[in-house]
Coordinates of C-alpha atoms and ligand atoms in Angstrom, one line a residue:
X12 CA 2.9 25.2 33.2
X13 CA 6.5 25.8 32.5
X14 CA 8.4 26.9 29.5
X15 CA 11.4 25.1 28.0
X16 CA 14.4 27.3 27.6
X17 CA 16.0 26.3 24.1
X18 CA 20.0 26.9 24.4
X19 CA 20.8 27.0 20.6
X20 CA 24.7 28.0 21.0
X21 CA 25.9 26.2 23.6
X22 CA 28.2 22.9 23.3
X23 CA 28.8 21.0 26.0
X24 CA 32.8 20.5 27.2
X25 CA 33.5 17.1 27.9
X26 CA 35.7 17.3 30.1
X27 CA 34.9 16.0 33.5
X28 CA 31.0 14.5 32.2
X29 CA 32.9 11.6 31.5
X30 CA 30.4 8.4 31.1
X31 CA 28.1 10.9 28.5
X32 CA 26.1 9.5 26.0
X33 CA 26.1 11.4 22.9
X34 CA 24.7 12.1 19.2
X35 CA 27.2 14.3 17.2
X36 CA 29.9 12.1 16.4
X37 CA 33.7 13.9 15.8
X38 CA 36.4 12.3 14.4
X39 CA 40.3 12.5 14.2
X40 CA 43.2 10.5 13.6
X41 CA 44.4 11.5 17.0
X42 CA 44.8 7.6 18.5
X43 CA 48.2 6.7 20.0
X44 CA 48.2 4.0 17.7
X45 CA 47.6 5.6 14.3
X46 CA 43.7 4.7 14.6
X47 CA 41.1 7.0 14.3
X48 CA 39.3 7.6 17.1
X49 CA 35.8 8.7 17.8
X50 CA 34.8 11.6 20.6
X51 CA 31.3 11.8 21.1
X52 CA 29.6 14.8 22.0
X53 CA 26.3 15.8 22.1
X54 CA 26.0 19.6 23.2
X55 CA 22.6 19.4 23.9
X56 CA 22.6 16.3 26.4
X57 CA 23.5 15.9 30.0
X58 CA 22.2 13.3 32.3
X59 CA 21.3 15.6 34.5
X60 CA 18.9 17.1 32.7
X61 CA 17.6 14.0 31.4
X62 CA 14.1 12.7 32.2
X63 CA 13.5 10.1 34.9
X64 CA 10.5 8.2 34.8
X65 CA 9.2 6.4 38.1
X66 CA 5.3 4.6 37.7
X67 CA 2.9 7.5 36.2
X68 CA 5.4 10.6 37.4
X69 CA 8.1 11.6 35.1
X70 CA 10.5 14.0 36.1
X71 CA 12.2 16.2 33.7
X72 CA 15.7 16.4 35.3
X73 CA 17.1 14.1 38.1
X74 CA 17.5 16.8 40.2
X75 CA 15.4 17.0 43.9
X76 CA 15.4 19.4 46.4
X77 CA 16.1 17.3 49.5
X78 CA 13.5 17.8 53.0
X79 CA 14.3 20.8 55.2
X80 CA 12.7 21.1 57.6
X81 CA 11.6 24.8 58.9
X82 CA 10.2 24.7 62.4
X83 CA 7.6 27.4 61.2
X84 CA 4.5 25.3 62.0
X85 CA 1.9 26.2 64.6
X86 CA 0.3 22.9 65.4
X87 CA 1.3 21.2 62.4
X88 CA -0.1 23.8 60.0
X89 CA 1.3 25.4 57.1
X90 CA 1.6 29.0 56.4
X91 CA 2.9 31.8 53.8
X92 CA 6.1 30.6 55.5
X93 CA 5.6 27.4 53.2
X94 CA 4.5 28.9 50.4
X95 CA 7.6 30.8 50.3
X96 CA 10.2 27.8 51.0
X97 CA 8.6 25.9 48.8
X98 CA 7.2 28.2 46.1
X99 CA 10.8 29.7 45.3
X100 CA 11.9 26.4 44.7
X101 CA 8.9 25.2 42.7
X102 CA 9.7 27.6 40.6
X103 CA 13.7 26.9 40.0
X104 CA 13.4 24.0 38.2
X105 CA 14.5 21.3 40.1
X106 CA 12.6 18.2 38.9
X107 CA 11.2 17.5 42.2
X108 CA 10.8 19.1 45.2
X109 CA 10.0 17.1 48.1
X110 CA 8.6 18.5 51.9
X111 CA 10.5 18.8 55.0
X112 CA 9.7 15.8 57.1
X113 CA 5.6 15.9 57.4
X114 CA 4.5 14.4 60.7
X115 CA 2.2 11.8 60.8
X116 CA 0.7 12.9 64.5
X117 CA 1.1 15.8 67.2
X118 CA 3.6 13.5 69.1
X119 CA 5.7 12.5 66.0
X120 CA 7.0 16.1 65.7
X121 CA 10.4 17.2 66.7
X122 CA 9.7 20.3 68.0
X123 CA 6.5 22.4 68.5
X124 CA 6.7 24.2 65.2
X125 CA 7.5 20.9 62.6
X126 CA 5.3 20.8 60.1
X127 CA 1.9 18.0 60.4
X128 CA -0.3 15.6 58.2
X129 CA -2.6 15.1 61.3
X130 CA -5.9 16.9 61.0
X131 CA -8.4 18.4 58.8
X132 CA -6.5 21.8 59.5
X133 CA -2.9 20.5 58.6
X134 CA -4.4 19.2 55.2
X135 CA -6.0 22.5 54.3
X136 CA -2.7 24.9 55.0
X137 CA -0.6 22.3 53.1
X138 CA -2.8 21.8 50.2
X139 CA -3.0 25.3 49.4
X140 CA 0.9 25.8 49.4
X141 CA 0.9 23.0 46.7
X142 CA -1.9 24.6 44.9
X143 CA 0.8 27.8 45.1
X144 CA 3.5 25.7 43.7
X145 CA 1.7 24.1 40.9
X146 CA 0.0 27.2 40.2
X147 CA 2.6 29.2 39.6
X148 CA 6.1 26.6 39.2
X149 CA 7.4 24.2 37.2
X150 CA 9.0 21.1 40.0
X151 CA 6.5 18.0 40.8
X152 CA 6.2 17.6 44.4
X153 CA 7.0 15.1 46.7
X154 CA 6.1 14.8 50.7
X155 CA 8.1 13.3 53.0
X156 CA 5.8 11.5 56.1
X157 CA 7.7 11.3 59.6
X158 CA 7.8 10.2 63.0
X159 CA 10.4 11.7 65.5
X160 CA 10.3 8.6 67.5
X161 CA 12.6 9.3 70.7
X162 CA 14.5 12.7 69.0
X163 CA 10.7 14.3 69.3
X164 CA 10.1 17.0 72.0
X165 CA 13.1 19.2 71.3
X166 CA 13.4 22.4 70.7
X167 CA 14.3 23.8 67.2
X168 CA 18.2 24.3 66.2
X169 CA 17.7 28.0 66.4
X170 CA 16.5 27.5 69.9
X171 CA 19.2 24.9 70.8
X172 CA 17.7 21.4 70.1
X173 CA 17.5 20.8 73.7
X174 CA 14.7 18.6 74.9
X175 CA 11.6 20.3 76.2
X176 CA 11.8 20.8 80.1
X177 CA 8.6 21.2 82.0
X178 CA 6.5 24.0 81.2
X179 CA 7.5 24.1 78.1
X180 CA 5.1 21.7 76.8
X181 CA 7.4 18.3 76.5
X182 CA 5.2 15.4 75.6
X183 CA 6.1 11.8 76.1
X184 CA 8.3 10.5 72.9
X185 CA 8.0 6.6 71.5
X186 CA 10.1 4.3 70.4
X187 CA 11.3 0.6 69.9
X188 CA 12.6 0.4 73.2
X189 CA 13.3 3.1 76.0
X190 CA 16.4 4.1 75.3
X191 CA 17.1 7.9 75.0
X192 CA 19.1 9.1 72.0
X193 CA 21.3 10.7 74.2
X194 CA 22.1 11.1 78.3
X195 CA 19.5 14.3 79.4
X196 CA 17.3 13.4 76.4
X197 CA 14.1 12.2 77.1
X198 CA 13.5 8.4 77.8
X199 CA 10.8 7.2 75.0
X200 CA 8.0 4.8 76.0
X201 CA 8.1 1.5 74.2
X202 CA 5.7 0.8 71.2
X203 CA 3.4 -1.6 72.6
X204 CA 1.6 -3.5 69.8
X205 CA -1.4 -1.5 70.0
X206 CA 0.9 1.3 70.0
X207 CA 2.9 -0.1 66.5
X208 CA -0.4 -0.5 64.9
X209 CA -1.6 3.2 65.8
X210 CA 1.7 4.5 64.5
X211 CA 1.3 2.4 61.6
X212 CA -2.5 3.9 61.1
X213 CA -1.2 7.2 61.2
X214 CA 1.6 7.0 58.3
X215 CA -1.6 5.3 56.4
X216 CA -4.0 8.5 57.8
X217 CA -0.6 10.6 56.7
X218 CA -1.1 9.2 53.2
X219 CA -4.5 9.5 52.3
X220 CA -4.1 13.0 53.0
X221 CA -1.4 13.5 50.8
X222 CA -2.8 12.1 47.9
X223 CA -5.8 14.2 48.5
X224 CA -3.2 17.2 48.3
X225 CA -2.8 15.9 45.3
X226 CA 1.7 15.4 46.1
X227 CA 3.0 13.2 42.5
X228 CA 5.0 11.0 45.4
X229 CA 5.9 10.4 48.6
X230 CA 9.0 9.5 50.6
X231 CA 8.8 7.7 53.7
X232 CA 11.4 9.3 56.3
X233 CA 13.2 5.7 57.6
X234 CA 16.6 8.0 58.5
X235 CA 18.5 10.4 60.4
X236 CA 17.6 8.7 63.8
X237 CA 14.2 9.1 63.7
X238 CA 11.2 6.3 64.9
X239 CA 11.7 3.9 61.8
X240 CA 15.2 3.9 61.7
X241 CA 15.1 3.3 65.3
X242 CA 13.5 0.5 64.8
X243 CA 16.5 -0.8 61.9
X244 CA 19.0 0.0 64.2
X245 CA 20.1 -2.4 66.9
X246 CA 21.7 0.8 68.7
X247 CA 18.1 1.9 69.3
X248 CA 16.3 -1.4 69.3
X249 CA 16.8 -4.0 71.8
X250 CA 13.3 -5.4 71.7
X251 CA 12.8 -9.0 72.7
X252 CA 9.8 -9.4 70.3
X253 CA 9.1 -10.0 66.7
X254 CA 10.2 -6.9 65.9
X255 CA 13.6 -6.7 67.7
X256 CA 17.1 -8.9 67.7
X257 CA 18.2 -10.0 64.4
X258 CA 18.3 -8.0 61.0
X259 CA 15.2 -9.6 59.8
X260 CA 13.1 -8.5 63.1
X261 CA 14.5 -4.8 63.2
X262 CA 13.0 -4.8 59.2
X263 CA 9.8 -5.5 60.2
X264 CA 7.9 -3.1 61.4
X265 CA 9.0 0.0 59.0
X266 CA 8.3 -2.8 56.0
X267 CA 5.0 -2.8 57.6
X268 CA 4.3 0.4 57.4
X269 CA 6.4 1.0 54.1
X270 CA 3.4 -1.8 52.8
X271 CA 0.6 -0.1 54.1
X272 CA 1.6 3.7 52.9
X273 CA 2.0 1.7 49.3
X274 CA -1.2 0.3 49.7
X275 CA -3.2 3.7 50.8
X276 CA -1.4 6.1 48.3
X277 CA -2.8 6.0 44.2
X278 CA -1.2 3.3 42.7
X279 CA 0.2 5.3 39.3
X280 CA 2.0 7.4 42.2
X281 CA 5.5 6.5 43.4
X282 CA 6.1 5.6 47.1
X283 CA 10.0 6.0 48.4
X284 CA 12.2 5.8 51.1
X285 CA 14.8 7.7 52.8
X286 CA 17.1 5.2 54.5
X287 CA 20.0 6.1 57.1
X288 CA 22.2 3.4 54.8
X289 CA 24.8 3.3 57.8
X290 CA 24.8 4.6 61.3
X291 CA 28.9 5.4 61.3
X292 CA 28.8 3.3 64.9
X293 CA 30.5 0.1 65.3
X294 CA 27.6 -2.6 66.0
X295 CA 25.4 -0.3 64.6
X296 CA 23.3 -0.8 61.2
X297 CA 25.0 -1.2 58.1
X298 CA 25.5 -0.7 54.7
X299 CA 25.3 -4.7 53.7
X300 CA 21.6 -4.9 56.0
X301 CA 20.7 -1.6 54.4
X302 CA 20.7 -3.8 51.0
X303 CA 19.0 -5.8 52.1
X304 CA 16.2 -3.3 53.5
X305 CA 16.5 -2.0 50.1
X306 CA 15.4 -5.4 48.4
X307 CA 12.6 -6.3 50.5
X308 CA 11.0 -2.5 50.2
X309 CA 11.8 -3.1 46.0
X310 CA 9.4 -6.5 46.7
X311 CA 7.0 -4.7 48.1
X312 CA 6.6 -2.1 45.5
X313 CA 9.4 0.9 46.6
X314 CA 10.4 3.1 44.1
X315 CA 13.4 4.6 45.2
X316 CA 15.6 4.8 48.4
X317 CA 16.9 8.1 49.1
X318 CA 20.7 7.3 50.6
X319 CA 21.5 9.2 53.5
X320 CA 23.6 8.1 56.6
X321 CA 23.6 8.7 60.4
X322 CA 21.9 10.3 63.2
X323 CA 20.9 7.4 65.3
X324 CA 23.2 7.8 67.9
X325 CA 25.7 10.7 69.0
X326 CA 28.9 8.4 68.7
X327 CA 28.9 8.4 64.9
X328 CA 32.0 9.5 63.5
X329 CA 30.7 10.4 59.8
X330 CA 33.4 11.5 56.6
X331 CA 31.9 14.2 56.3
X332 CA 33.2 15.4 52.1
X333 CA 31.9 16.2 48.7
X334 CA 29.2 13.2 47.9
X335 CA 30.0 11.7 51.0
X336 CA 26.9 9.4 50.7
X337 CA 27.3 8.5 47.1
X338 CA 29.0 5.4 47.3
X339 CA 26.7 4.3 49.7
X340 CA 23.7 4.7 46.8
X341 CA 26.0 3.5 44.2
X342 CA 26.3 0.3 46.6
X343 CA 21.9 0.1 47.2
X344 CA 21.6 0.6 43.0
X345 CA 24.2 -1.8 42.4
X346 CA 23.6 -4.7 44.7
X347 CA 19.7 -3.9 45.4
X348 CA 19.0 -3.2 41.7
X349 CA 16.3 -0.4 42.9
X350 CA 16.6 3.0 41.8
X351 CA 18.5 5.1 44.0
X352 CA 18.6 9.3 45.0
X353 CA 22.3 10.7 46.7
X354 CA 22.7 13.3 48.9
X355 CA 24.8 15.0 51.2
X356 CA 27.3 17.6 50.0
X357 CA 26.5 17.4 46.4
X358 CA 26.7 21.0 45.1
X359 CA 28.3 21.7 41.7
X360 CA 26.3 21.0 38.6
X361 CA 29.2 19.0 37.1
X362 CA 29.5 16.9 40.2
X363 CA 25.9 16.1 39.9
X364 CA 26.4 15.4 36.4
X365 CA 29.2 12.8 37.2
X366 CA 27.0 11.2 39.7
X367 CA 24.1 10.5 37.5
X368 CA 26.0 10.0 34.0
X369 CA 28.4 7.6 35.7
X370 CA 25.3 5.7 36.9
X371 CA 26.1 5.9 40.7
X372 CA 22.4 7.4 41.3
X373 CA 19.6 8.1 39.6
X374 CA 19.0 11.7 41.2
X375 CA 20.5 13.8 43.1
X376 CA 19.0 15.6 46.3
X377 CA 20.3 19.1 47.5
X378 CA 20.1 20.6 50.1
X379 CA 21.8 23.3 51.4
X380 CA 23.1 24.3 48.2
X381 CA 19.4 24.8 47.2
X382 CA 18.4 26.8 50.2
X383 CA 22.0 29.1 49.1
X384 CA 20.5 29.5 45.5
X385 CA 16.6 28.7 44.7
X386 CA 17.9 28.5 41.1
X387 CA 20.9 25.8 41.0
X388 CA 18.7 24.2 38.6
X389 CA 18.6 26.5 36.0
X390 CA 22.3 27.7 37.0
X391 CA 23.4 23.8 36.4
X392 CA 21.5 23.8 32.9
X393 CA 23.6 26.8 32.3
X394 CA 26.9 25.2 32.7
X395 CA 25.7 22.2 31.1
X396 CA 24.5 23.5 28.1
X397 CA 21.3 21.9 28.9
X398 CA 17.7 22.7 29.0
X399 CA 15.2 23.6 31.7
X400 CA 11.8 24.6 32.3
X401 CA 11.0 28.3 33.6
X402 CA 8.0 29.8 34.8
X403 CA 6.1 31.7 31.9
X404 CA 6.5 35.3 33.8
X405 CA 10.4 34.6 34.5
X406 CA 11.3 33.6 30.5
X407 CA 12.6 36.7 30.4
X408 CA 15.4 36.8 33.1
X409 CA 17.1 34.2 31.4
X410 CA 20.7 36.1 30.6
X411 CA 21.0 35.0 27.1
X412 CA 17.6 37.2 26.2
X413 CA 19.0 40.3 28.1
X414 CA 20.0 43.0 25.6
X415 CA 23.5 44.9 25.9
Ligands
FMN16 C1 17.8 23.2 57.3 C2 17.8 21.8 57.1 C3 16.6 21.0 57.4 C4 16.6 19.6 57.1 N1 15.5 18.9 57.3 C5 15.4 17.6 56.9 C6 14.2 17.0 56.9 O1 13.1 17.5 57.2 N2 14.1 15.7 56.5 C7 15.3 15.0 56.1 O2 15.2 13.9 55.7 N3 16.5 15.7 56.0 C8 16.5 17.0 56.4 N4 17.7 17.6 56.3 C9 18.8 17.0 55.7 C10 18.9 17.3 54.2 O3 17.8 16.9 53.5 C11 20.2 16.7 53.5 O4 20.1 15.3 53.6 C12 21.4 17.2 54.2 O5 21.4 18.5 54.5 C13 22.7 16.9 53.3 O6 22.5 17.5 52.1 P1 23.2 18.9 51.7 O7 24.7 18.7 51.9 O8 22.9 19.1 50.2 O9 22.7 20.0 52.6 C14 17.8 19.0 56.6 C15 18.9 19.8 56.3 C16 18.9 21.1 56.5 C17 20.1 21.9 56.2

């Protein structure tokens, strides 16, 4: 269990946190028209640092550490690897914390070393990294189940991301329809409709196993390219069934399996999505069908879409900027009326503050920023003149106790 760091001398500028709700009230006759005027400020709150409450789970801050994936599995298993990755930010403070993608079988990995939700083994390494992180941090956790779809059977980034030749142990990749992702890449078998309901069994298998883990929530990965988004996107699916052709069709099967993960994890726990919200591809999937998406999942019980973009198809032409995805969320919040997560080049704490206290997202996921410093959390609260939690044995390193 964490501790809560009290910062008793720190008031909050206002500058820049504009929409900030507030308790201490100032005033001044300082109007341009002779009126006084009211400046509210509250040095002790930030929406950042404010709670978020999704079914049974509340969060303490509306900060996540976005999925990364590591490529230091050895069949799917977890190792000391894990415990690291995720331990050092389990302790930072982050509200949540959520997996690199988690495949739900052998064949749904990327590469030979992505981490697995498939057997009895993959259950046991993985369960007792979490038992690390709750042991000894302070962030709930989150998984996030996968399937590579046709982008599986690759080799790591560090090794090039090149499909597997023979020899190296390719396998054969599904997917809507047998389209590689790109030219040289490997051409994916089509999902028959034994196959659709095996793949579906598997995020369900995936699921049960997490909750046995004992993750607070789970994320199902329907971006970045990967087999459900292949499925959305019309770039990837040119199926001539129920499941292919119009927007409606393309939903269907990830809804399916978005219902049946909600049905197989504990009800007080919240299920969630991570949705490629555009595939920056003319004729591609969009931002208007992605709120759509978005209502449909809310009808069935999601909890939150987590608003990425791209990776479908090598012809995207993505803006790549600060927040680059956040008007994208702010579009799924606004016109889906589901709560929403940003990411994508989101790095400064008062950034992240603007994002959530101008009500364009709930939470904010981080990435790379995280990977760069373990403790943005606490570093953010800093700035913010907020509170966060730390880890009993690490009260001490907070700067405001050291002595001169
Ligand atoms: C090393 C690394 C691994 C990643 N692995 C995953 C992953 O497993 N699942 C996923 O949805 N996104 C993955 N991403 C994407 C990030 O979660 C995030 O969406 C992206 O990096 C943009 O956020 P950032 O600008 O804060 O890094 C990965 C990114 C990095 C840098």
């Amino acid at each position: 269990m964490g501790q809560l760091w009290k910062n008793t001398n720190s008031r909050m500028p206002a500058a820049g946190l504009g929409a900030m709700k507030c308790g201490l009230i100032e005033s001044g006759p300082d109007s341009p028209n002779g009126h006084s005027i009211q400046h509210t400020i509250n040095p002790m709150t930030s929406a950042l640092f404010s709670p978020f409450t999704l079914r049974g789970l509340t969060l303490p801050n509306r900060i996540v550490v976005s999925p990364m994936c590591q490529y230091m599995s050895e069949d799917g298993s977890a190792n000391d690897w894990h415990v690291m990755h995720l331990g050092q930010f389990a302790m930072g403070a982050a509200g949540l914390v959520i997996t690199e993608a988690t495949h739900v079988s052998r064949i749904g990995r990327i590469s030979h070393r992505c981490l697995g939700i498939y057997s009895d083994e993959n259950e046991f390494t993985l369960k007792r990294v979490v038992d690390f992180c709750r042991r000894n941090g302070v962030a709930k956790l989150g998984i996030q189940l996968a399937h590579s779809g046709r982008k599986g059977s690759v080799h790591t980034p560090a090794e090039g991301s090149k499909p597997l030749a023979a020899g190296e142990r390719p396998w054969v990749t599904v997917a809507p329809s047998a389209l590689p992702f790109a030219p040289g890449w490997h051409v994916p078998t089509a999902l028959t409709r034994e196959g659709l309901a095996e793949v579906k069994q598997e995020f369900v298998d995936g699921a049960v196993r997490a909750a046995r883990i004992g993750f607070d929530l789970a994320e199902l990965h329907i971006g970045h390219g990967y087999l459900l988004h292949e499925f959305l996107s019309p770039l990837s699916n040119q199926r001539t069934d129920e499941y292919g052709g119009g927007t409606v069709n393309r939903m269907r099967f990830p809804l399916e399996v978005f219902a049946a993960v909600r049905a197989a994890f504990p009800d007080e726990r919240p299920v969630g999505v991570r949705v490629s919200a555009t595939d920056w591809v003319d004729a591609g999937w969009t931002p208007e069908e992605t709120v759509l998406f978005a209502r449909e999942l809310k009808g069935l019980g999601c909890d939150f879409v987590d608003v990425t973009s791209g990776q479908v198809d090598p012809r995207q032409q993505i803006p790549f900027g600060p927040g680059y995805n956040v008007p994208l969320a702010e579009k799924v919040k606004r016109e889906a009326g589901i709560a929403v997560m940003a990411v994508g080049m989101i790095t400064k704490a008062r950034q992240a503050e603007e994002i959530v206290a101008s009500g364009q997202a709930d939470l904010v996921a981080i990435a790379r920023a995280m990977m760069d410093d373990p403790r943005w959390a606490w570093h953010a609260a800093r700035e913010l003149g907020a509170e966060t939690a730390y880890a009993p044995n690490y009260v001490r390193c907070h700067p405001s106790g050291w002595k001169p």
